PDB file of C-alpha atoms in Angstrom:
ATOM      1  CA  UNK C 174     106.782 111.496 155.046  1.00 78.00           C
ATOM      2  CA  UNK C 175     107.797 110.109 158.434  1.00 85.00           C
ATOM      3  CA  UNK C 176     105.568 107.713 160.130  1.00 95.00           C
ATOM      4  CA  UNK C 177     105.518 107.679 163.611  1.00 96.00           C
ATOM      5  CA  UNK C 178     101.423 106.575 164.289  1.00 98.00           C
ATOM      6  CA  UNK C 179     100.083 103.407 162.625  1.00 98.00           C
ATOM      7  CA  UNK C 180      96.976 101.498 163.027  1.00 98.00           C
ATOM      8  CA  UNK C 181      96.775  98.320 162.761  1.00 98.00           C
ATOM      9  CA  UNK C 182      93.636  96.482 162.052  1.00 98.00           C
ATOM     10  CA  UNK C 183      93.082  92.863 163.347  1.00 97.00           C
ATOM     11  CA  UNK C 184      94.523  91.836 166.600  1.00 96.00           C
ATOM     12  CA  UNK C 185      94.834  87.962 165.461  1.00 91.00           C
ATOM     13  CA  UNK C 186      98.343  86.037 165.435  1.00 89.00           C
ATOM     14  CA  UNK C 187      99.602  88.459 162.457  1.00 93.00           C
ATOM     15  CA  UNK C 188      98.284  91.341 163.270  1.00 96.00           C
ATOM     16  CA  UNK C 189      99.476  91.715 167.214  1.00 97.00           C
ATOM     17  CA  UNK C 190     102.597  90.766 165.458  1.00 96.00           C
ATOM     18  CA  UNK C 191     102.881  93.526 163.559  1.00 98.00           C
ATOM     19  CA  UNK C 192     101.910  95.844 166.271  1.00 98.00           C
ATOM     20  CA  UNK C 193     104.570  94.111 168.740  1.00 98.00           C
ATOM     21  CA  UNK C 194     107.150  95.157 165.603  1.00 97.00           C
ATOM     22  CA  UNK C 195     105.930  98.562 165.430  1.00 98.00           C
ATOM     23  CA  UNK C 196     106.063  98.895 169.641  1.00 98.00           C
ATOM     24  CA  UNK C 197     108.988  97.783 169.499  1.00 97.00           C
ATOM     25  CA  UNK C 198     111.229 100.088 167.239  1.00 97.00           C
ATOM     26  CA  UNK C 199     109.053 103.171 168.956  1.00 97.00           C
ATOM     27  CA  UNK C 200     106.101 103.704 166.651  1.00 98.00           C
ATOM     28  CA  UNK C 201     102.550 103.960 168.386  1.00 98.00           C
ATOM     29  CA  UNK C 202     100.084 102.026 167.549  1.00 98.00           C
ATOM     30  CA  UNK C 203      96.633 101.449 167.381  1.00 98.00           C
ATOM     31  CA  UNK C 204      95.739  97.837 167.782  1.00 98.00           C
ATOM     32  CA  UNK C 205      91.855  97.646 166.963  1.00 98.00           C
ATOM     33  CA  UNK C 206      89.788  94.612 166.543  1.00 98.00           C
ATOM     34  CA  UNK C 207      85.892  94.125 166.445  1.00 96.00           C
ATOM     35  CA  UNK C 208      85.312  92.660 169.786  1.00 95.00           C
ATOM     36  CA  UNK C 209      87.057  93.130 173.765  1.00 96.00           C
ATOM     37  CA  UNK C 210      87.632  89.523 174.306  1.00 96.00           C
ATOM     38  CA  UNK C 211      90.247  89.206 171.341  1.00 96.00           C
ATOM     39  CA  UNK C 212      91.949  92.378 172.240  1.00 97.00           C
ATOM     40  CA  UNK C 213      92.081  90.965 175.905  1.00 96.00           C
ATOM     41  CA  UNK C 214      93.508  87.965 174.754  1.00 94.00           C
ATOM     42  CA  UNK C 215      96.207  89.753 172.046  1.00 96.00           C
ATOM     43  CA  UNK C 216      96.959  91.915 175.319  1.00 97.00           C
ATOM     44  CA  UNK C 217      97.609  87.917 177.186  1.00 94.00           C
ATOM     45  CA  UNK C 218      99.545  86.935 174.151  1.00 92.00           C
ATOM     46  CA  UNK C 219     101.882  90.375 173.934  1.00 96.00           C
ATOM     47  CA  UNK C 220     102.471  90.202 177.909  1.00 95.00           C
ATOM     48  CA  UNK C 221     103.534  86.233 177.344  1.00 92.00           C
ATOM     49  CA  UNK C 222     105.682  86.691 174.319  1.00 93.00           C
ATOM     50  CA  UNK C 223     107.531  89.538 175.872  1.00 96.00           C
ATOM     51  CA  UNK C 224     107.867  87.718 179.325  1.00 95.00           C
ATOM     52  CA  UNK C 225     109.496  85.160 176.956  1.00 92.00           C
ATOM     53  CA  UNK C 226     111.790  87.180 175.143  1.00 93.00           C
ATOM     54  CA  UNK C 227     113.123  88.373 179.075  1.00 96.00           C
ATOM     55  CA  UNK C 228     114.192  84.856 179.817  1.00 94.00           C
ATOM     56  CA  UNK C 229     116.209  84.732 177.279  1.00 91.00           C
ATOM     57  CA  UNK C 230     117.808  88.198 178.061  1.00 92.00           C
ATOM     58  CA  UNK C 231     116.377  89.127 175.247  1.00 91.00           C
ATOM     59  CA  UNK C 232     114.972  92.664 176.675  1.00 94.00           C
ATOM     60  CA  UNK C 233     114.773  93.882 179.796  1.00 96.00           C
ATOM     61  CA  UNK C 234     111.484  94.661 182.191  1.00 96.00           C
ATOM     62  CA  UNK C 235     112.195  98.296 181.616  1.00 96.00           C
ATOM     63  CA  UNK C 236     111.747  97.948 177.671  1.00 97.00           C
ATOM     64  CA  UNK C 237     108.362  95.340 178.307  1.00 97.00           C
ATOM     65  CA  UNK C 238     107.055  98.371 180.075  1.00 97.00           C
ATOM     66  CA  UNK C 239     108.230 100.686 176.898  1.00 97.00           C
ATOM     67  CA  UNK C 240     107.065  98.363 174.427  1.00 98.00           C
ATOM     68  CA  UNK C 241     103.903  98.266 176.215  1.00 98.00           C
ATOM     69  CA  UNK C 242     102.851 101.593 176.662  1.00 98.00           C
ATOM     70  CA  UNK C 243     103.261 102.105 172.869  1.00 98.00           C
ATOM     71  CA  UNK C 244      99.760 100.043 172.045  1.00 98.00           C
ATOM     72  CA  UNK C 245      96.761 101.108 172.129  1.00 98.00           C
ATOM     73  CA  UNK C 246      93.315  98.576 172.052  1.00 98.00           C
ATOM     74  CA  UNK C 247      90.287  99.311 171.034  1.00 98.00           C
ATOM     75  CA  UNK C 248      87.246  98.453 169.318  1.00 98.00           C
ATOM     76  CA  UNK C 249      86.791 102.439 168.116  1.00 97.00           C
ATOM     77  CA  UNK C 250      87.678 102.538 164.483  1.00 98.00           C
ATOM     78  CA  UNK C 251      87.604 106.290 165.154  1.00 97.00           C
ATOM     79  CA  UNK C 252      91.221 106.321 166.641  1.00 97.00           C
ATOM     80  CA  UNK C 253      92.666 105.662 163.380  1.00 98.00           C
ATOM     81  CA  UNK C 254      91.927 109.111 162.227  1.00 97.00           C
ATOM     82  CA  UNK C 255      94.683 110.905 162.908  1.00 96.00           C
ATOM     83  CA  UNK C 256      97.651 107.136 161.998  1.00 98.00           C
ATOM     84  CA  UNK C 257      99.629 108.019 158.974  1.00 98.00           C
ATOM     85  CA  UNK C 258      99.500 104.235 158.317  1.00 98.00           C
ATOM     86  CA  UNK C 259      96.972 101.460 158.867  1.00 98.00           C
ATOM     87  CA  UNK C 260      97.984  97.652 158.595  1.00 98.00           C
ATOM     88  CA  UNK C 261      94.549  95.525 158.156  1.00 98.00           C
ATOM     89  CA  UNK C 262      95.283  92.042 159.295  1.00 97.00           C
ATOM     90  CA  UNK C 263      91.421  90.433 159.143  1.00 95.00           C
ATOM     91  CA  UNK C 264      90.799  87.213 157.792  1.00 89.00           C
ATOM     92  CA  UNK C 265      91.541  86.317 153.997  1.00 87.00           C
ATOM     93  CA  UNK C 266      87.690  87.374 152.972  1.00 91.00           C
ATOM     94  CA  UNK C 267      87.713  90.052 150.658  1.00 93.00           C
ATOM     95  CA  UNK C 268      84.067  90.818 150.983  1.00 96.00           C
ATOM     96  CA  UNK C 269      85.305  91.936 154.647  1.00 97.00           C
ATOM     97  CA  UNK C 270      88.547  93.595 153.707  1.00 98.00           C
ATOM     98  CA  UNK C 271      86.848  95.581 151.340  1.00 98.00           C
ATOM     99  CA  UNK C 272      84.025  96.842 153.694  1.00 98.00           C
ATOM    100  CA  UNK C 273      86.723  97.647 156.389  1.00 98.00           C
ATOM    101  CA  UNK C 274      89.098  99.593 153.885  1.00 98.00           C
ATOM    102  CA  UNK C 275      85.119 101.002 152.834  1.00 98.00           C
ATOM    103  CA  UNK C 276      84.478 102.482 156.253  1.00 98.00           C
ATOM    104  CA  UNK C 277      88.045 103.605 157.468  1.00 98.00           C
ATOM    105  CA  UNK C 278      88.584 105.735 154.225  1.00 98.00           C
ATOM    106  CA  UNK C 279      85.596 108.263 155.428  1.00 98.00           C
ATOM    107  CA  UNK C 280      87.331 107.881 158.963  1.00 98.00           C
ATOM    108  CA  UNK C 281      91.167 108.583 158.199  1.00 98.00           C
ATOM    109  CA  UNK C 282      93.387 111.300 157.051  1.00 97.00           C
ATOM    110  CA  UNK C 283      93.397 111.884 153.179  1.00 97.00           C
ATOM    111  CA  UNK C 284      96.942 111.369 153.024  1.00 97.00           C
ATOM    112  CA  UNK C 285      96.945 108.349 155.500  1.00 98.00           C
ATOM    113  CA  UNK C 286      98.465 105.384 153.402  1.00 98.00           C
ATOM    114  CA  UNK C 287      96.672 102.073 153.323  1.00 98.00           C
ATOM    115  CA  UNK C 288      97.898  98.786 153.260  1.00 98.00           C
ATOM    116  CA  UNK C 289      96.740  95.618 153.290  1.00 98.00           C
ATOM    117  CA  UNK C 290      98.725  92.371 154.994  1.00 96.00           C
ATOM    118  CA  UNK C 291      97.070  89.641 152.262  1.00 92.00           C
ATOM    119  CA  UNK C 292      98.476  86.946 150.830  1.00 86.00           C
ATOM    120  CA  UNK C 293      96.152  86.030 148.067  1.00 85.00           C
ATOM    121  CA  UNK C 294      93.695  88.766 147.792  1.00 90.00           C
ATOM    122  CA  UNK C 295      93.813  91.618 144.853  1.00 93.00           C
ATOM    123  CA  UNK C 296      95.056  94.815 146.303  1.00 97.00           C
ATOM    124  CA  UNK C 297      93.676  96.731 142.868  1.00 97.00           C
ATOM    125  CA  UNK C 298      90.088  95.192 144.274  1.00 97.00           C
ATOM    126  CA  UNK C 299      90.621  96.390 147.848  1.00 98.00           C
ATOM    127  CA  UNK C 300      91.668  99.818 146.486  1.00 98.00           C
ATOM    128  CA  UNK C 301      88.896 100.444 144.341  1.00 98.00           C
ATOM    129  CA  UNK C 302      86.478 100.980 147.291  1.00 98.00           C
ATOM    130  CA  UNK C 303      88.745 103.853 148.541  1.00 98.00           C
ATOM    131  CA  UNK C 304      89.041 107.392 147.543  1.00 98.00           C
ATOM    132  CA  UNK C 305      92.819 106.522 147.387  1.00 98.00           C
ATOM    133  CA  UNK C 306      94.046 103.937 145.481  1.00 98.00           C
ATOM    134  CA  UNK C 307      97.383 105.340 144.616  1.00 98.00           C
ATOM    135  CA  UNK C 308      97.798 105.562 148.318  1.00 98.00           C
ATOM    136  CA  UNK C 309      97.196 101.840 148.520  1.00 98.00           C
ATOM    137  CA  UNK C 310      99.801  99.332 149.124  1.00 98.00           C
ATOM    138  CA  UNK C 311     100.245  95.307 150.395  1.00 98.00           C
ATOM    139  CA  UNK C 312     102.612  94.973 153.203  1.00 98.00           C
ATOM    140  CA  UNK C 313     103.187  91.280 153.579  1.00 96.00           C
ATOM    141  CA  UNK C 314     104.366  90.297 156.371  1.00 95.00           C
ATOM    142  CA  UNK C 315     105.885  86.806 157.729  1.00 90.00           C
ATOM    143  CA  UNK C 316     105.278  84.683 160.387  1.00 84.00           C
ATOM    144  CA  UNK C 317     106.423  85.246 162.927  1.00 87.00           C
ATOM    145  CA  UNK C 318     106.798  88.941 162.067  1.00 94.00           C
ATOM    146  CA  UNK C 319     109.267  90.015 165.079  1.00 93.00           C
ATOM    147  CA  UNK C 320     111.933  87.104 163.943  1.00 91.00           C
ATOM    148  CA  UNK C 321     111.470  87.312 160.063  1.00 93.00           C
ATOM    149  CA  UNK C 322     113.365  89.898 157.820  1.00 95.00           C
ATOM    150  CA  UNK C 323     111.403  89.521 155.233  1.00 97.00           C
ATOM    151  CA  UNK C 324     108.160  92.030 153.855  1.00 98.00           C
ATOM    152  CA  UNK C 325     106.366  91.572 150.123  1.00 98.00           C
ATOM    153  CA  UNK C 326     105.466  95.553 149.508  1.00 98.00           C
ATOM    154  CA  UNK C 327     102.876  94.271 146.861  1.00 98.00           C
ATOM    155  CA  UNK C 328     101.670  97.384 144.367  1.00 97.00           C
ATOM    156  CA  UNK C 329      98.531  97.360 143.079  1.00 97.00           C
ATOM    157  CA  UNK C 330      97.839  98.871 139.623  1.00 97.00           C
ATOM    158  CA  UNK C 331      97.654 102.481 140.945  1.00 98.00           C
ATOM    159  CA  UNK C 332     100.106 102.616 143.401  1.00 98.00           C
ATOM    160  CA  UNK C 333     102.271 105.528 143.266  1.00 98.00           C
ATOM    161  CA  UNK C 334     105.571 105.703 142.899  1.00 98.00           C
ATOM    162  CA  UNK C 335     105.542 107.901 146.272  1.00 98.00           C
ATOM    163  CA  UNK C 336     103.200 105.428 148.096  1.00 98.00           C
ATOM    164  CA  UNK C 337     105.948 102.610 147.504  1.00 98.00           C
ATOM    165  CA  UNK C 338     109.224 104.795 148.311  1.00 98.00           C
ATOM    166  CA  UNK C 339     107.266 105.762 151.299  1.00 98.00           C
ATOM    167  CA  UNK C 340     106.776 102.349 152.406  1.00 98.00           C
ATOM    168  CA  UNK C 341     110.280 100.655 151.528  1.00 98.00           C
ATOM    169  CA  UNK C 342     111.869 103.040 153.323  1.00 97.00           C
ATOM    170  CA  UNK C 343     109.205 102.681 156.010  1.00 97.00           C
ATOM    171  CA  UNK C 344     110.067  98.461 156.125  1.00 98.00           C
ATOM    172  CA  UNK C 345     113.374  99.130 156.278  1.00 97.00           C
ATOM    173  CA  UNK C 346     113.449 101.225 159.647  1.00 95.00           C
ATOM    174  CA  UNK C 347     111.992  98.355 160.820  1.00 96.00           C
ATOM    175  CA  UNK C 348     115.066  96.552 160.214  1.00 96.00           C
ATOM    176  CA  UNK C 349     113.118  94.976 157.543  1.00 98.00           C
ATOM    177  CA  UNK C 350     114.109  93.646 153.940  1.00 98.00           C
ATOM    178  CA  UNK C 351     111.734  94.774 151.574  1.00 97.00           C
ATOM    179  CA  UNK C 352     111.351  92.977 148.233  1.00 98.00           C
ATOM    180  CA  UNK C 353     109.028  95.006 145.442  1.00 97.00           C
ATOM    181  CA  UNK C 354     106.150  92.270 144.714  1.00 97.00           C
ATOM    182  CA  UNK C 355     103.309  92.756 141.264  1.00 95.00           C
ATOM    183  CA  UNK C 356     100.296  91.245 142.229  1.00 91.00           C
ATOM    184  CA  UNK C 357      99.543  88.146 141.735  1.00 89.00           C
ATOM    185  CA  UNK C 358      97.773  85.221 143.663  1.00 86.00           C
ATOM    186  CA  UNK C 359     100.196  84.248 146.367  1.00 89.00           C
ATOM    187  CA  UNK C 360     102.941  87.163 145.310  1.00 92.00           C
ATOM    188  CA  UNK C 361     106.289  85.365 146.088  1.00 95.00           C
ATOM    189  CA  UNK C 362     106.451  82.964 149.315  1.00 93.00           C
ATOM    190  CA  UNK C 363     102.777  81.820 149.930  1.00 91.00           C
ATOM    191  CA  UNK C 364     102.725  80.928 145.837  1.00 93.00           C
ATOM    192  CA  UNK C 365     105.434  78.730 146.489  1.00 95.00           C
ATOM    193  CA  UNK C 366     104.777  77.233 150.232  1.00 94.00           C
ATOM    194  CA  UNK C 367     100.905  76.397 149.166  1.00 95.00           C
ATOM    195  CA  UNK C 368     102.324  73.142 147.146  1.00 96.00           C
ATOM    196  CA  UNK C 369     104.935  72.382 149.372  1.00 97.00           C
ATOM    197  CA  UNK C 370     102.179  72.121 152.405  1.00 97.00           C
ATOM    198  CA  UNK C 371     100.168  70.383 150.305  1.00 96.00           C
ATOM    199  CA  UNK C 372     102.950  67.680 149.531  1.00 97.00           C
ATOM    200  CA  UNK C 373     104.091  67.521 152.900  1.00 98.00           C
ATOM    201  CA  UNK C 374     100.179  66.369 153.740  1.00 98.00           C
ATOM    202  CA  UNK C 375     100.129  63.986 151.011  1.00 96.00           C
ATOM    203  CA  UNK C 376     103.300  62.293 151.982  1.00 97.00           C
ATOM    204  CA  UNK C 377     102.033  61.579 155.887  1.00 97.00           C
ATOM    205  CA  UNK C 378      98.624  60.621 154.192  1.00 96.00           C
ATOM    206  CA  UNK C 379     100.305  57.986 152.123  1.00 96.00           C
ATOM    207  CA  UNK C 380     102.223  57.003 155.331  1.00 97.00           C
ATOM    208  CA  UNK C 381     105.747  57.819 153.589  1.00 98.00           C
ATOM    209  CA  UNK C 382     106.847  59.282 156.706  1.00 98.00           C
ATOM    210  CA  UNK C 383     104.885  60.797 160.095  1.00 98.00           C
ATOM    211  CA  UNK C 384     104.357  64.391 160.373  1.00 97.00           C
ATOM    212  CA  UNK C 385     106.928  65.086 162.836  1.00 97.00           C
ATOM    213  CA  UNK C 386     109.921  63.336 160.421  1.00 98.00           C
ATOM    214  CA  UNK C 387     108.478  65.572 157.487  1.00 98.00           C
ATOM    215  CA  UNK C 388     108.709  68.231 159.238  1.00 98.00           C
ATOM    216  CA  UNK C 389     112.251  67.139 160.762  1.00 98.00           C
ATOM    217  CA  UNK C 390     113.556  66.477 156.968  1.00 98.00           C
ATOM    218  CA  UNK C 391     112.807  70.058 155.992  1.00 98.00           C
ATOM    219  CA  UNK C 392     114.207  72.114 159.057  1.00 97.00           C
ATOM    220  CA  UNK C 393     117.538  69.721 159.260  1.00 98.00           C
ATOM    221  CA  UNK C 394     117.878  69.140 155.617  1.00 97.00           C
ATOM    222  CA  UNK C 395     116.821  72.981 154.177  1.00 97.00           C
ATOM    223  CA  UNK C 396     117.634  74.707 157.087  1.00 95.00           C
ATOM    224  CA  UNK C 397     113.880  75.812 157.582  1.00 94.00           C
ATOM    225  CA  UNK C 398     112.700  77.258 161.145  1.00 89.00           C
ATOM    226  CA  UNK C 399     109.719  75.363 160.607  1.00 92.00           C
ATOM    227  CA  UNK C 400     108.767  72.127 158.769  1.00 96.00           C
ATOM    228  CA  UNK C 401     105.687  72.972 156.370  1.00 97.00           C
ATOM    229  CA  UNK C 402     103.165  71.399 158.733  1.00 98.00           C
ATOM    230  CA  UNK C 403     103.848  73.488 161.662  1.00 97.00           C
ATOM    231  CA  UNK C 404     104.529  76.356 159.767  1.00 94.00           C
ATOM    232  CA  UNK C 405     100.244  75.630 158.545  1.00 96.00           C
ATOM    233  CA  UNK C 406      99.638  75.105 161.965  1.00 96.00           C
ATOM    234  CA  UNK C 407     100.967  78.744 163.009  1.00 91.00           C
ATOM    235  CA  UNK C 408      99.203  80.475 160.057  1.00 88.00           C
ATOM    236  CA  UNK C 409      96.201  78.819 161.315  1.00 92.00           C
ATOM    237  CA  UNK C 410      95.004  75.686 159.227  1.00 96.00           C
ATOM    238  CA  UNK C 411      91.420  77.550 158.838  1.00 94.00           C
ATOM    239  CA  UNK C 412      93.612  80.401 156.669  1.00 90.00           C
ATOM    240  CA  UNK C 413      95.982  77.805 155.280  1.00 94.00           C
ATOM    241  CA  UNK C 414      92.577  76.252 153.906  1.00 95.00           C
ATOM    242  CA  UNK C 415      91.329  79.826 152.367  1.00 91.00           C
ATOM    243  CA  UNK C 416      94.363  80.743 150.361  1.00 90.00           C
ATOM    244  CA  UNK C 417      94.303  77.406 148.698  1.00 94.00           C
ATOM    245  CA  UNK C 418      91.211  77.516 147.982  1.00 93.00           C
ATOM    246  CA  UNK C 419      91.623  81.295 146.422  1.00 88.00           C
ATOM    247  CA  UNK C 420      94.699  80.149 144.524  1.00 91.00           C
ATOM    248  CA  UNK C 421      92.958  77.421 143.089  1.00 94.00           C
ATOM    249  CA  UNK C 422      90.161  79.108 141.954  1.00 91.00           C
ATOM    250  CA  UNK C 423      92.013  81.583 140.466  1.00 89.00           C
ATOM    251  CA  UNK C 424      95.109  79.999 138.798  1.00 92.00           C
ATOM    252  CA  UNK C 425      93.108  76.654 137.979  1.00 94.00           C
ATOM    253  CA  UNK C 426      96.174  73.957 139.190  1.00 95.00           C
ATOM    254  CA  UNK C 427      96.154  71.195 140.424  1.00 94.00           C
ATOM    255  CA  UNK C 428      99.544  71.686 143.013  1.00 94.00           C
ATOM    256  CA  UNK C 429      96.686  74.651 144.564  1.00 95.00           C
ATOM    257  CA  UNK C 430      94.053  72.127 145.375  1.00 96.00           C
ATOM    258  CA  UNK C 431      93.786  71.824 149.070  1.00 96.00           C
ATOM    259  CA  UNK C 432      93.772  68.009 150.795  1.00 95.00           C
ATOM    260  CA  UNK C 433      91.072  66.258 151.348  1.00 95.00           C
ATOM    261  CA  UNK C 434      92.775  65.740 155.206  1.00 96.00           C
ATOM    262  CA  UNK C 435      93.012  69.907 155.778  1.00 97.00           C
ATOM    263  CA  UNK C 436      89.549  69.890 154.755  1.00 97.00           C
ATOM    264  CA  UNK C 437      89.077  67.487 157.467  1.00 97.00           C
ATOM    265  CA  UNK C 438      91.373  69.150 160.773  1.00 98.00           C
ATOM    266  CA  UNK C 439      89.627  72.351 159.849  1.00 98.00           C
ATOM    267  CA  UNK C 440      85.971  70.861 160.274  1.00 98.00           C
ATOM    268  CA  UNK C 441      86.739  69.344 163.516  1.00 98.00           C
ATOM    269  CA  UNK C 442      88.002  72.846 164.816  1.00 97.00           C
ATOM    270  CA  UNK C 443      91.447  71.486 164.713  1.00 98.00           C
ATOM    271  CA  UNK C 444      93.296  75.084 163.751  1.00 96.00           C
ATOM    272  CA  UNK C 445      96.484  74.742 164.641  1.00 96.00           C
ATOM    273  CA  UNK C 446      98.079  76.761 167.653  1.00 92.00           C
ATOM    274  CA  UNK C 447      95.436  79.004 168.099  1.00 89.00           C
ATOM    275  CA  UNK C 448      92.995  76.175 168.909  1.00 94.00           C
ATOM    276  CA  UNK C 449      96.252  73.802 170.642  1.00 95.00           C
ATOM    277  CA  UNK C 450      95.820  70.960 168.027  1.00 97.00           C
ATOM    278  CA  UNK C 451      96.418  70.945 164.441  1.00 98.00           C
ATOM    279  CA  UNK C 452      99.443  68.525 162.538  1.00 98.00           C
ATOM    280  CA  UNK C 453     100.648  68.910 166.215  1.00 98.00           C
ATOM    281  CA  UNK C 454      99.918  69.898 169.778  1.00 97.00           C
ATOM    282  CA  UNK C 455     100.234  73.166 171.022  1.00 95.00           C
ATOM    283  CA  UNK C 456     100.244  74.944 174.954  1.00 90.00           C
ATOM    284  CA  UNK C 457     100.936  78.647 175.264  1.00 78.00           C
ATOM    285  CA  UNK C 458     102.466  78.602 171.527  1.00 77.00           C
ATOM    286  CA  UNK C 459     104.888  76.083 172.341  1.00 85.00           C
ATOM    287  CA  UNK C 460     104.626  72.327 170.406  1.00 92.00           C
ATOM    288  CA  UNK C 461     103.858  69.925 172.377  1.00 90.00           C
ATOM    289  CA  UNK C 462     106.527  66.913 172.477  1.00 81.00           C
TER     290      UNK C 462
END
């Protein structure tokens, strides 16, 4: 099966991600999210990134224009009809994950894959409200999806053989590394950079060192592209906040419990870059000095 339309569900920092990755190695897409404002602004976002990417020789104004053309936004859950693949990309509430997956499954092709992009969330529970849960997969992708090799193709307990060799092989024309994940709370990466967040809070809340030397420690010292704080504050400290509190709930730890201080940034609308202030500040995606 070759995939050449995909929809993508969500149009948020992830999900335009994924659709800029798809544009970009010639796959259409269908970007849809629930209202015109946040597709207007994903369509700001795309335009900025790119324009980025051309100051740094990156691409060229030609390939913008290619990239481009290959996304299509709308609200219409009805274009996804005739994608061989759709990407959903909400926010980490099942209840809404599992009426999307609900609605689309009337909507799509019978042998249209699904997949989901969560981190925490069961992908046996989002399957069961399809007619196809051997045709149901996690594709987890990280941030920032253009720049990171890495994918979590998570299998839920009836995902078929064919559903997974269909997607690995699907990853890896993205120039993608795909690693075969069994669900679990957190798969792989999120189970293990929950804690480390969580630490990394605890030290500047114990005034051990200031945010910007923790995060300086990690990127110098490990060789990360992000300190844990500003990686939170890119996968939105509001999500950050809902995956702790899933993992908690559902493994029982302690190193899951979400700080007292998140708690705190999240109620003051402090989200990270999306909002410009989190751990740090942030203006057109770029940290503030």
């Amino acid at each position: 099966m070759t995939i050449r339309k995909v929809g993508v569900i969500g149009a948020g920092v992830m999900g335009l991600g994924i659709a800029q990755m798809l544009a970009e190695h010639g796959i259409d897409v269908n970007l849809i999210d629930k209202e015109e404002t946040l597709l207007e602004k994903a369509k700001e976002n795309l335009n900025h990134s790119l324009n980025k990417a051309i100051e740094k020789w990156g691409i060229t104004e030609s390939e913008k224009k290619v990239i481009l053309s290959k996304i299509t936004y709308s609200v219409k859950k009805e274009l996804l009809k005739d994608v061989e693949l759709v990407i959903e990309s909400v926010d980490e509430i099942l209840e809404l994950k599992k009426a999307i997956f609900k609605e689309i499954d009337q909507i799509c092709n019978p042998n249209a894959i699904f997949a989901t992009n969560t981190s925490t969330l069961s992908v046996t529970e989002l399957a069961s409200v399809t007619s196809r849960p051997e045709k149901f997969i996690g594709l987890n992708f990280t941030y920032p999806v253009v720049k990171r090799e890495l994918v979590q193709i998570v299998r839920g307990l009836k995902t078929s053989d064919e559903t997974f060799a269909i997607s690995k092989t699907f990853v890896e024309q993205m120039n993608k590394t795909g690693i075969q994940v069994f669900e679990a709370p957190g798969y792989v990466t999120v189970r293990l950079m929950m804690p480390l967040i969580t630490e990394a809070i605890n030290i500047v809340m114990e005034g051990v060192a200031s945010e910007d030397d923790v995060d300086t420690a990690m990127k110098l010292g490990f060789d990360f592209p992000y300190g844990p704080l500003e990686m939170a504050d890119r996968m939105g400290l509001d999500a950050v906040l809902r995956v702790m509190e899933a993992m908690y709930k559902e493994y029982g730890e302690v190193k899951y419990r979400p700080s007292s201080f998140l708690k705190k940034l999240v109620r003051a609308g402090h989200l990270g870059e999306k909002t410009g202030q989190g751990f740090f500040k942030y203006e057109n995606g770029e940290r503030v000095k």
